[in-house]
Amino acid sequence: EDKVVQSPLSLVVHEGDTVTLNCSYEVTNFRSLLWYKQEKKAPTFLFMLTSSGIEKKSGRLSSILDKKELFSILNITATQTGDSAIYLCAVAGNTGKLIFGQGTTLQVKP
Amino acid sequence: DTAVSQTPKYLVTQMGNDKSIKCEQNLGHDTMYWYKQDSKKFLKIMFSYNNKELIINETVPNRFSPKSPDKAHLNLHINSLELGDSAVYFCASSQDVRASEQYFGPGTRLTVT
């Protein structure tokens, strides 16, 4: 059965810290892995990764995929209180549907 | 400039009632989805439509019936609501069925009392 597991489930840090969020997966006919940020409302798209070893970067956020070991990490450097959110990892197989992990709740304290 | 919109945002109703949630996207996408997010924040797909045609139908009670009058709209009708249906329901869309990147609506928080 396809599944996505994220760790840790929750994390509390202080502003300025660097955090690493983990996502491991098992999926039939892997096509891509996506990261979303969910604050109070809709999940918003962060990254889509399809190839191993190629880092995607957006400001203080970066992510990389390892298709051999079946995992991805999301790094946030110099965290700010505005980074507080649930970070969702999802994997797409060839059916078009996204399988989501249970999310990591990040709280950044001032 | 709303990309994916849902109405209503909040819905409080009693057990046994029938209710509908509407979704519209103005992105020109071919594929739309309904997800359910439970109290533990776990997002799970329910249905997917591609160009008005049902392509994904997960194990969902048949009290839930999606309807897509055109490719820009995907509505969700729920009959005989139960307490366990309380959740946040998200609509999403993607360019086509092969595209992984999905754009989510703001969600509808359904509370069944």
PDB file of C-alpha atoms in Angstrom:
ATOM      1  CA  GLU A   1       0.000   0.000   0.000  1.00  0.00           C
ATOM      2  CA  ASP A   2       1.278   3.458  -0.893  1.00  0.00           C
ATOM      3  CA  LYS A   3       2.302   5.515   2.128  1.00  0.00           C
ATOM      4  CA  VAL A   4       4.111   8.676   3.136  1.00  0.00           C
ATOM      5  CA  VAL A   5       5.594   9.157   6.604  1.00  0.00           C
ATOM      6  CA  GLN A   6       6.809  12.471   7.933  1.00  0.00           C
ATOM      7  CA  SER A   7       8.967  13.201  10.926  1.00  0.00           C
ATOM      8  CA  PRO A   8       9.016  14.737  13.369  1.00  0.00           C
ATOM      9  CA  LEU A   9       5.270  15.180  13.867  1.00  0.00           C
ATOM     10  CA  SER A  10       5.857  18.441  15.676  1.00  0.00           C
ATOM     11  CA  LEU A  11       8.747  20.748  16.321  1.00  0.00           C
ATOM     12  CA  VAL A  12       9.249  23.883  18.424  1.00  0.00           C
ATOM     13  CA  VAL A  13      12.211  26.131  17.670  1.00  0.00           C
ATOM     14  CA  HIS A  14      13.282  29.718  18.226  1.00  0.00           C
ATOM     15  CA  GLU A  15      13.651  32.375  15.588  1.00  0.00           C
ATOM     16  CA  GLY A  16      16.946  32.075  13.791  1.00  0.00           C
ATOM     17  CA  ASP A  17      17.212  28.304  14.193  1.00  0.00           C
ATOM     18  CA  THR A  18      17.577  25.965  11.212  1.00  0.00           C
ATOM     19  CA  VAL A  19      15.141  23.064  10.903  1.00  0.00           C
ATOM     20  CA  THR A  20      15.087  19.913   8.813  1.00  0.00           C
ATOM     21  CA  LEU A  21      11.832  18.134   8.092  1.00  0.00           C
ATOM     22  CA  ASN A  22      11.824  14.566   6.832  1.00  0.00           C
ATOM     23  CA  CYS A  23       9.578  12.666   4.472  1.00  0.00           C
ATOM     24  CA  SER A  24       9.920   9.001   3.536  1.00  0.00           C
ATOM     25  CA  TYR A  25       7.671   7.221   1.092  1.00  0.00           C
ATOM     26  CA  GLU A  26       6.653   3.977  -0.538  1.00  0.00           C
ATOM     27  CA  VAL A  27       4.643   4.391  -3.693  1.00  0.00           C
ATOM     28  CA  THR A  28       4.033   2.397  -6.830  1.00  0.00           C
ATOM     29  CA  ASN A  29       5.389   4.046  -9.980  1.00  0.00           C
ATOM     30  CA  PHE A  30       6.712   7.175  -8.303  1.00  0.00           C
ATOM     31  CA  ARG A  31       6.342  10.310 -10.386  1.00  0.00           C
ATOM     32  CA  SER A  32       7.032  13.246  -8.053  1.00  0.00           C
ATOM     33  CA  LEU A  33       7.222  14.440  -4.448  1.00  0.00           C
ATOM     34  CA  LEU A  34       5.691  17.710  -3.349  1.00  0.00           C
ATOM     35  CA  TRP A  35       5.975  19.913  -0.294  1.00  0.00           C
ATOM     36  CA  TYR A  36       3.135  22.153   0.857  1.00  0.00           C
ATOM     37  CA  LYS A  37       2.832  24.699   3.660  1.00  0.00           C
ATOM     38  CA  GLN A  38      -0.496  24.931   5.456  1.00  0.00           C
ATOM     39  CA  GLU A  39      -1.196  27.845   7.710  1.00  0.00           C
ATOM     40  CA  LYS A  40      -4.790  28.538   8.678  1.00  0.00           C
ATOM     41  CA  LYS A  41      -6.390  27.704   5.381  1.00  0.00           C
ATOM     42  CA  ALA A  42      -5.407  25.983   2.165  1.00  0.00           C
ATOM     43  CA  PRO A  43      -2.133  24.138   1.631  1.00  0.00           C
ATOM     44  CA  THR A  44       0.108  26.285  -0.547  1.00  0.00           C
ATOM     45  CA  PHE A  45       2.608  24.762  -2.912  1.00  0.00           C
ATOM     46  CA  LEU A  46       6.309  25.002  -2.059  1.00  0.00           C
ATOM     47  CA  PHE A  47       8.280  22.557  -4.195  1.00  0.00           C
ATOM     48  CA  MET A  48       7.908  19.679  -6.601  1.00  0.00           C
ATOM     49  CA  LEU A  49      10.820  17.245  -6.879  1.00  0.00           C
ATOM     50  CA  THR A  50      11.190  14.621  -9.543  1.00  0.00           C
ATOM     51  CA  SER A  51      14.931  13.959  -9.807  1.00  0.00           C
ATOM     52  CA  SER A  52      17.355  12.725  -7.183  1.00  0.00           C
ATOM     53  CA  GLY A  53      20.066  14.963  -5.844  1.00  0.00           C
ATOM     54  CA  ILE A  54      18.891  18.226  -7.375  1.00  0.00           C
ATOM     55  CA  GLU A  55      18.236  20.820  -4.712  1.00  0.00           C
ATOM     56  CA  LYS A  56      15.310  23.159  -5.142  1.00  0.00           C
ATOM     57  CA  LYS A  57      15.593  26.474  -3.351  1.00  0.00           C
ATOM     58  CA  SER A  58      13.270  29.353  -2.594  1.00  0.00           C
ATOM     59  CA  GLY A  59      14.624  31.973  -0.235  1.00  0.00           C
ATOM     60  CA  ARG A  60      15.350  30.345   3.099  1.00  0.00           C
ATOM     61  CA  LEU A  61      13.645  27.092   2.098  1.00  0.00           C
ATOM     62  CA  SER A  62      15.299  24.275   0.213  1.00  0.00           C
ATOM     63  CA  SER A  63      14.476  20.679  -0.521  1.00  0.00           C
ATOM     64  CA  ILE A  64      16.134  17.641  -2.005  1.00  0.00           C
ATOM     65  CA  LEU A  65      14.996  14.181  -3.032  1.00  0.00           C
ATOM     66  CA  ASP A  66      16.752  10.818  -2.751  1.00  0.00           C
ATOM     67  CA  LYS A  67      14.954   8.306  -4.975  1.00  0.00           C
ATOM     68  CA  LYS A  68      17.260   5.480  -4.022  1.00  0.00           C
ATOM     69  CA  GLU A  69      16.576   5.781  -0.302  1.00  0.00           C
ATOM     70  CA  LEU A  70      12.998   6.991  -0.899  1.00  0.00           C
ATOM     71  CA  PHE A  71      13.049  10.159   1.129  1.00  0.00           C
ATOM     72  CA  SER A  72      13.119  13.912   0.932  1.00  0.00           C
ATOM     73  CA  ILE A  73      14.096  16.680   3.326  1.00  0.00           C
ATOM     74  CA  LEU A  74      12.864  20.220   3.616  1.00  0.00           C
ATOM     75  CA  ASN A  75      15.272  22.682   5.196  1.00  0.00           C
ATOM     76  CA  ILE A  76      14.361  26.073   6.576  1.00  0.00           C
ATOM     77  CA  THR A  77      17.238  28.319   7.618  1.00  0.00           C
ATOM     78  CA  ALA A  78      17.044  31.400   9.856  1.00  0.00           C
ATOM     79  CA  THR A  79      13.473  30.547  10.833  1.00  0.00           C
ATOM     80  CA  GLN A  80      10.953  33.310  11.459  1.00  0.00           C
ATOM     81  CA  THR A  81       7.653  33.285  13.312  1.00  0.00           C
ATOM     82  CA  GLY A  82       5.912  33.429   9.930  1.00  0.00           C
ATOM     83  CA  ASP A  83       7.303  29.979   9.155  1.00  0.00           C
ATOM     84  CA  SER A  84       5.009  28.506  11.815  1.00  0.00           C
ATOM     85  CA  ALA A  85       2.696  26.153   9.947  1.00  0.00           C
ATOM     86  CA  ILE A  86       2.005  22.535   9.118  1.00  0.00           C
ATOM     87  CA  TYR A  87       4.350  21.267   6.420  1.00  0.00           C
ATOM     88  CA  LEU A  88       2.860  18.544   4.272  1.00  0.00           C
ATOM     89  CA  CYS A  89       4.730  16.107   2.084  1.00  0.00           C
ATOM     90  CA  ALA A  90       2.858  14.351  -0.721  1.00  0.00           C
ATOM     91  CA  VAL A  91       3.836  11.819  -3.336  1.00  0.00           C
ATOM     92  CA  ALA A  92       2.285  11.278  -6.748  1.00  0.00           C
ATOM     93  CA  GLY A  93       2.263   7.925  -8.484  1.00  0.00           C
ATOM     94  CA  ASN A  94       1.003   7.388 -11.985  1.00  0.00           C
ATOM     95  CA  THR A  95      -2.677   7.524 -11.019  1.00  0.00           C
ATOM     96  CA  GLY A  96      -2.633  11.293 -10.607  1.00  0.00           C
ATOM     97  CA  LYS A  97      -3.638  11.273  -6.960  1.00  0.00           C
ATOM     98  CA  LEU A  98      -1.483  12.682  -4.184  1.00  0.00           C
ATOM     99  CA  ILE A  99      -0.751  10.575  -1.126  1.00  0.00           C
ATOM    100  CA  PHE A 100      -0.130  12.886   1.822  1.00  0.00           C
ATOM    101  CA  GLY A 101       1.895  12.328   4.948  1.00  0.00           C
ATOM    102  CA  GLN A 102       0.498  13.260   8.321  1.00  0.00           C
ATOM    103  CA  GLY A 103       2.358  16.582   8.329  1.00  0.00           C
ATOM    104  CA  THR A 104       4.926  18.229  10.593  1.00  0.00           C
ATOM    105  CA  THR A 105       3.648  21.041  12.786  1.00  0.00           C
ATOM    106  CA  LEU A 106       6.364  23.659  13.155  1.00  0.00           C
ATOM    107  CA  GLN A 107       6.139  26.365  15.787  1.00  0.00           C
ATOM    108  CA  VAL A 108       8.731  29.138  15.700  1.00  0.00           C
ATOM    109  CA  LYS A 109       8.920  31.137  18.903  1.00  0.00           C
ATOM    110  CA  PRO A 110      10.173  34.739  18.960  1.00  0.00           C
TER     111      PRO A 110
ATOM    112  CA  ASP B   1      -7.912  36.804  -8.548  1.00  0.00           C
ATOM    113  CA  THR B   2      -9.134  33.753  -6.696  1.00  0.00           C
ATOM    114  CA  ALA B   3      -7.767  30.619  -8.338  1.00  0.00           C
ATOM    115  CA  VAL B   4      -9.768  27.905  -6.574  1.00  0.00           C
ATOM    116  CA  SER B   5     -12.791  29.008  -4.591  1.00  0.00           C
ATOM    117  CA  GLN B   6     -15.194  27.083  -2.405  1.00  0.00           C
ATOM    118  CA  THR B   7     -18.521  27.927  -0.840  1.00  0.00           C
ATOM    119  CA  PRO B   8     -19.480  27.956   1.889  1.00  0.00           C
ATOM    120  CA  LYS B   9     -16.393  28.427   4.083  1.00  0.00           C
ATOM    121  CA  TYR B  10     -18.231  27.177   7.151  1.00  0.00           C
ATOM    122  CA  LEU B  11     -21.167  24.814   7.383  1.00  0.00           C
ATOM    123  CA  VAL B  12     -22.856  23.764  10.616  1.00  0.00           C
ATOM    124  CA  THR B  13     -25.710  21.315  10.300  1.00  0.00           C
ATOM    125  CA  GLN B  14     -27.491  18.527  12.108  1.00  0.00           C
ATOM    126  CA  MET B  15     -27.170  14.819  11.640  1.00  0.00           C
ATOM    127  CA  GLY B  16     -29.360  13.437   8.914  1.00  0.00           C
ATOM    128  CA  ASN B  17     -29.400  16.598   6.805  1.00  0.00           C
ATOM    129  CA  ASP B  18     -28.236  16.830   3.184  1.00  0.00           C
ATOM    130  CA  LYS B  19     -25.755  19.527   2.209  1.00  0.00           C
ATOM    131  CA  SER B  20     -23.676  20.615  -0.767  1.00  0.00           C
ATOM    132  CA  ILE B  21     -20.293  22.286  -1.126  1.00  0.00           C
ATOM    133  CA  LYS B  22     -19.405  24.084  -4.339  1.00  0.00           C
ATOM    134  CA  CYS B  23     -16.002  24.501  -5.946  1.00  0.00           C
ATOM    135  CA  GLU B  24     -14.883  26.572  -8.901  1.00  0.00           C
ATOM    136  CA  GLN B  25     -11.472  27.118 -10.467  1.00  0.00           C
ATOM    137  CA  ASN B  26     -10.527  29.843 -12.928  1.00  0.00           C
ATOM    138  CA  LEU B  27      -7.124  28.418 -13.827  1.00  0.00           C
ATOM    139  CA  GLY B  28      -8.275  26.654 -16.957  1.00  0.00           C
ATOM    140  CA  HIS B  29      -7.292  23.313 -15.419  1.00  0.00           C
ATOM    141  CA  ASP B  30      -8.739  20.029 -16.652  1.00  0.00           C
ATOM    142  CA  THR B  31      -8.577  18.058 -13.398  1.00  0.00           C
ATOM    143  CA  MET B  32     -10.265  18.719 -10.072  1.00  0.00           C
ATOM    144  CA  TYR B  33     -10.203  16.923  -6.717  1.00  0.00           C
ATOM    145  CA  TRP B  34     -11.960  16.684  -3.391  1.00  0.00           C
ATOM    146  CA  TYR B  35      -9.955  16.003  -0.243  1.00  0.00           C
ATOM    147  CA  LYS B  36     -11.021  15.481   3.351  1.00  0.00           C
ATOM    148  CA  GLN B  37      -8.801  16.700   6.206  1.00  0.00           C
ATOM    149  CA  ASP B  38      -9.638  15.162   9.561  1.00  0.00           C
ATOM    150  CA  SER B  39      -9.022  16.498  13.048  1.00  0.00           C
ATOM    151  CA  LYS B  40      -5.472  15.132  12.963  1.00  0.00           C
ATOM    152  CA  LYS B  41      -4.806  17.229   9.865  1.00  0.00           C
ATOM    153  CA  PHE B  42      -4.462  14.170   7.653  1.00  0.00           C
ATOM    154  CA  LEU B  43      -5.405  15.025   4.069  1.00  0.00           C
ATOM    155  CA  LYS B  44      -6.974  12.195   2.099  1.00  0.00           C
ATOM    156  CA  ILE B  45      -8.238  12.213  -1.460  1.00  0.00           C
ATOM    157  CA  MET B  46     -11.880  11.395  -2.034  1.00  0.00           C
ATOM    158  CA  PHE B  47     -12.586  11.997  -5.716  1.00  0.00           C
ATOM    159  CA  SER B  48     -10.988  13.275  -8.869  1.00  0.00           C
ATOM    160  CA  TYR B  49     -12.585  14.431 -12.105  1.00  0.00           C
ATOM    161  CA  ASN B  50     -10.849  15.033 -15.407  1.00  0.00           C
ATOM    162  CA  ASN B  51     -12.798  17.111 -17.881  1.00  0.00           C
ATOM    163  CA  LYS B  52     -16.096  16.260 -16.161  1.00  0.00           C
ATOM    164  CA  GLU B  53     -15.288  12.551 -16.017  1.00  0.00           C
ATOM    165  CA  LEU B  54     -14.778  10.676 -12.743  1.00  0.00           C
ATOM    166  CA  ILE B  55     -11.282   9.164 -12.641  1.00  0.00           C
ATOM    167  CA  ILE B  56     -10.562   8.563  -8.951  1.00  0.00           C
ATOM    168  CA  ASN B  57     -13.144   7.323  -6.487  1.00  0.00           C
ATOM    169  CA  GLU B  58     -11.576   6.279  -3.220  1.00  0.00           C
ATOM    170  CA  THR B  59     -13.381   4.220  -0.612  1.00  0.00           C
ATOM    171  CA  VAL B  60     -15.935   6.853   0.283  1.00  0.00           C
ATOM    172  CA  PRO B  61     -19.486   6.153   1.515  1.00  0.00           C
ATOM    173  CA  ASN B  62     -22.005   6.484  -1.287  1.00  0.00           C
ATOM    174  CA  ARG B  63     -23.683   9.243   0.721  1.00  0.00           C
ATOM    175  CA  PHE B  64     -21.013  11.421  -0.903  1.00  0.00           C
ATOM    176  CA  SER B  65     -21.735  12.247  -4.530  1.00  0.00           C
ATOM    177  CA  PRO B  66     -19.557  14.547  -6.606  1.00  0.00           C
ATOM    178  CA  LYS B  67     -20.903  16.342  -9.647  1.00  0.00           C
ATOM    179  CA  SER B  68     -18.995  18.191 -12.321  1.00  0.00           C
ATOM    180  CA  PRO B  69     -21.276  20.261 -14.568  1.00  0.00           C
ATOM    181  CA  ASP B  70     -18.231  21.533 -16.487  1.00  0.00           C
ATOM    182  CA  LYS B  71     -14.488  21.301 -16.086  1.00  0.00           C
ATOM    183  CA  ALA B  72     -14.306  24.485 -14.023  1.00  0.00           C
ATOM    184  CA  HIS B  73     -16.717  23.246 -11.368  1.00  0.00           C
ATOM    185  CA  LEU B  74     -16.776  20.267  -9.033  1.00  0.00           C
ATOM    186  CA  ASN B  75     -19.471  20.133  -6.389  1.00  0.00           C
ATOM    187  CA  LEU B  76     -19.818  17.713  -3.503  1.00  0.00           C
ATOM    188  CA  HIS B  77     -23.205  16.635  -2.216  1.00  0.00           C
ATOM    189  CA  ILE B  78     -23.488  14.763   1.064  1.00  0.00           C
ATOM    190  CA  ASN B  79     -26.658  12.918   2.061  1.00  0.00           C
ATOM    191  CA  SER B  80     -27.717  11.887   5.554  1.00  0.00           C
ATOM    192  CA  LEU B  81     -24.845  13.626   7.309  1.00  0.00           C
ATOM    193  CA  GLU B  82     -23.187  11.817  10.204  1.00  0.00           C
ATOM    194  CA  LEU B  83     -21.046  13.084  13.088  1.00  0.00           C
ATOM    195  CA  GLY B  84     -17.968  11.482  11.508  1.00  0.00           C
ATOM    196  CA  ASP B  85     -18.366  13.646   8.426  1.00  0.00           C
ATOM    197  CA  SER B  86     -17.190  16.657  10.435  1.00  0.00           C
ATOM    198  CA  ALA B  87     -13.924  17.747   8.829  1.00  0.00           C
ATOM    199  CA  VAL B  88     -12.445  20.328   6.519  1.00  0.00           C
ATOM    200  CA  TYR B  89     -13.119  19.576   2.857  1.00  0.00           C
ATOM    201  CA  PHE B  90     -10.672  20.944   0.304  1.00  0.00           C
ATOM    202  CA  CYS B  91     -11.160  21.257  -3.399  1.00  0.00           C
ATOM    203  CA  ALA B  92      -8.070  21.310  -5.624  1.00  0.00           C
ATOM    204  CA  SER B  93      -7.207  21.455  -9.297  1.00  0.00           C
ATOM    205  CA  SER B  94      -4.287  20.604 -11.558  1.00  0.00           C
ATOM    206  CA  GLN B  95      -3.416  21.313 -15.170  1.00  0.00           C
ATOM    207  CA  ASP B  96      -4.328  17.793 -16.203  1.00  0.00           C
ATOM    208  CA  VAL B  97      -4.384  14.283 -14.803  1.00  0.00           C
ATOM    209  CA  ARG B  98      -0.617  13.857 -15.299  1.00  0.00           C
ATOM    210  CA  ALA B  99       0.306  17.062 -13.460  1.00  0.00           C
ATOM    211  CA  SER B 100       1.275  16.542  -9.850  1.00  0.00           C
ATOM    212  CA  GLU B 101       1.159  20.179  -8.781  1.00  0.00           C
ATOM    213  CA  GLN B 102      -2.260  20.817  -7.347  1.00  0.00           C
ATOM    214  CA  TYR B 103      -3.734  24.124  -6.217  1.00  0.00           C
ATOM    215  CA  PHE B 104      -6.044  24.063  -3.240  1.00  0.00           C
ATOM    216  CA  GLY B 105      -9.136  26.050  -2.382  1.00  0.00           C
ATOM    217  CA  PRO B 106      -9.565  27.658   1.056  1.00  0.00           C
ATOM    218  CA  GLY B 107     -11.491  24.725   2.473  1.00  0.00           C
ATOM    219  CA  THR B 108     -14.983  24.249   3.883  1.00  0.00           C
ATOM    220  CA  ARG B 109     -15.199  23.469   7.574  1.00  0.00           C
ATOM    221  CA  LEU B 110     -18.166  21.150   8.044  1.00  0.00           C
ATOM    222  CA  THR B 111     -19.476  20.580  11.556  1.00  0.00           C
ATOM    223  CA  VAL B 112     -22.216  18.028  12.071  1.00  0.00           C
ATOM    224  CA  THR B 113     -24.023  18.233  15.416  1.00  0.00           C
TER     225      THR B 113
END
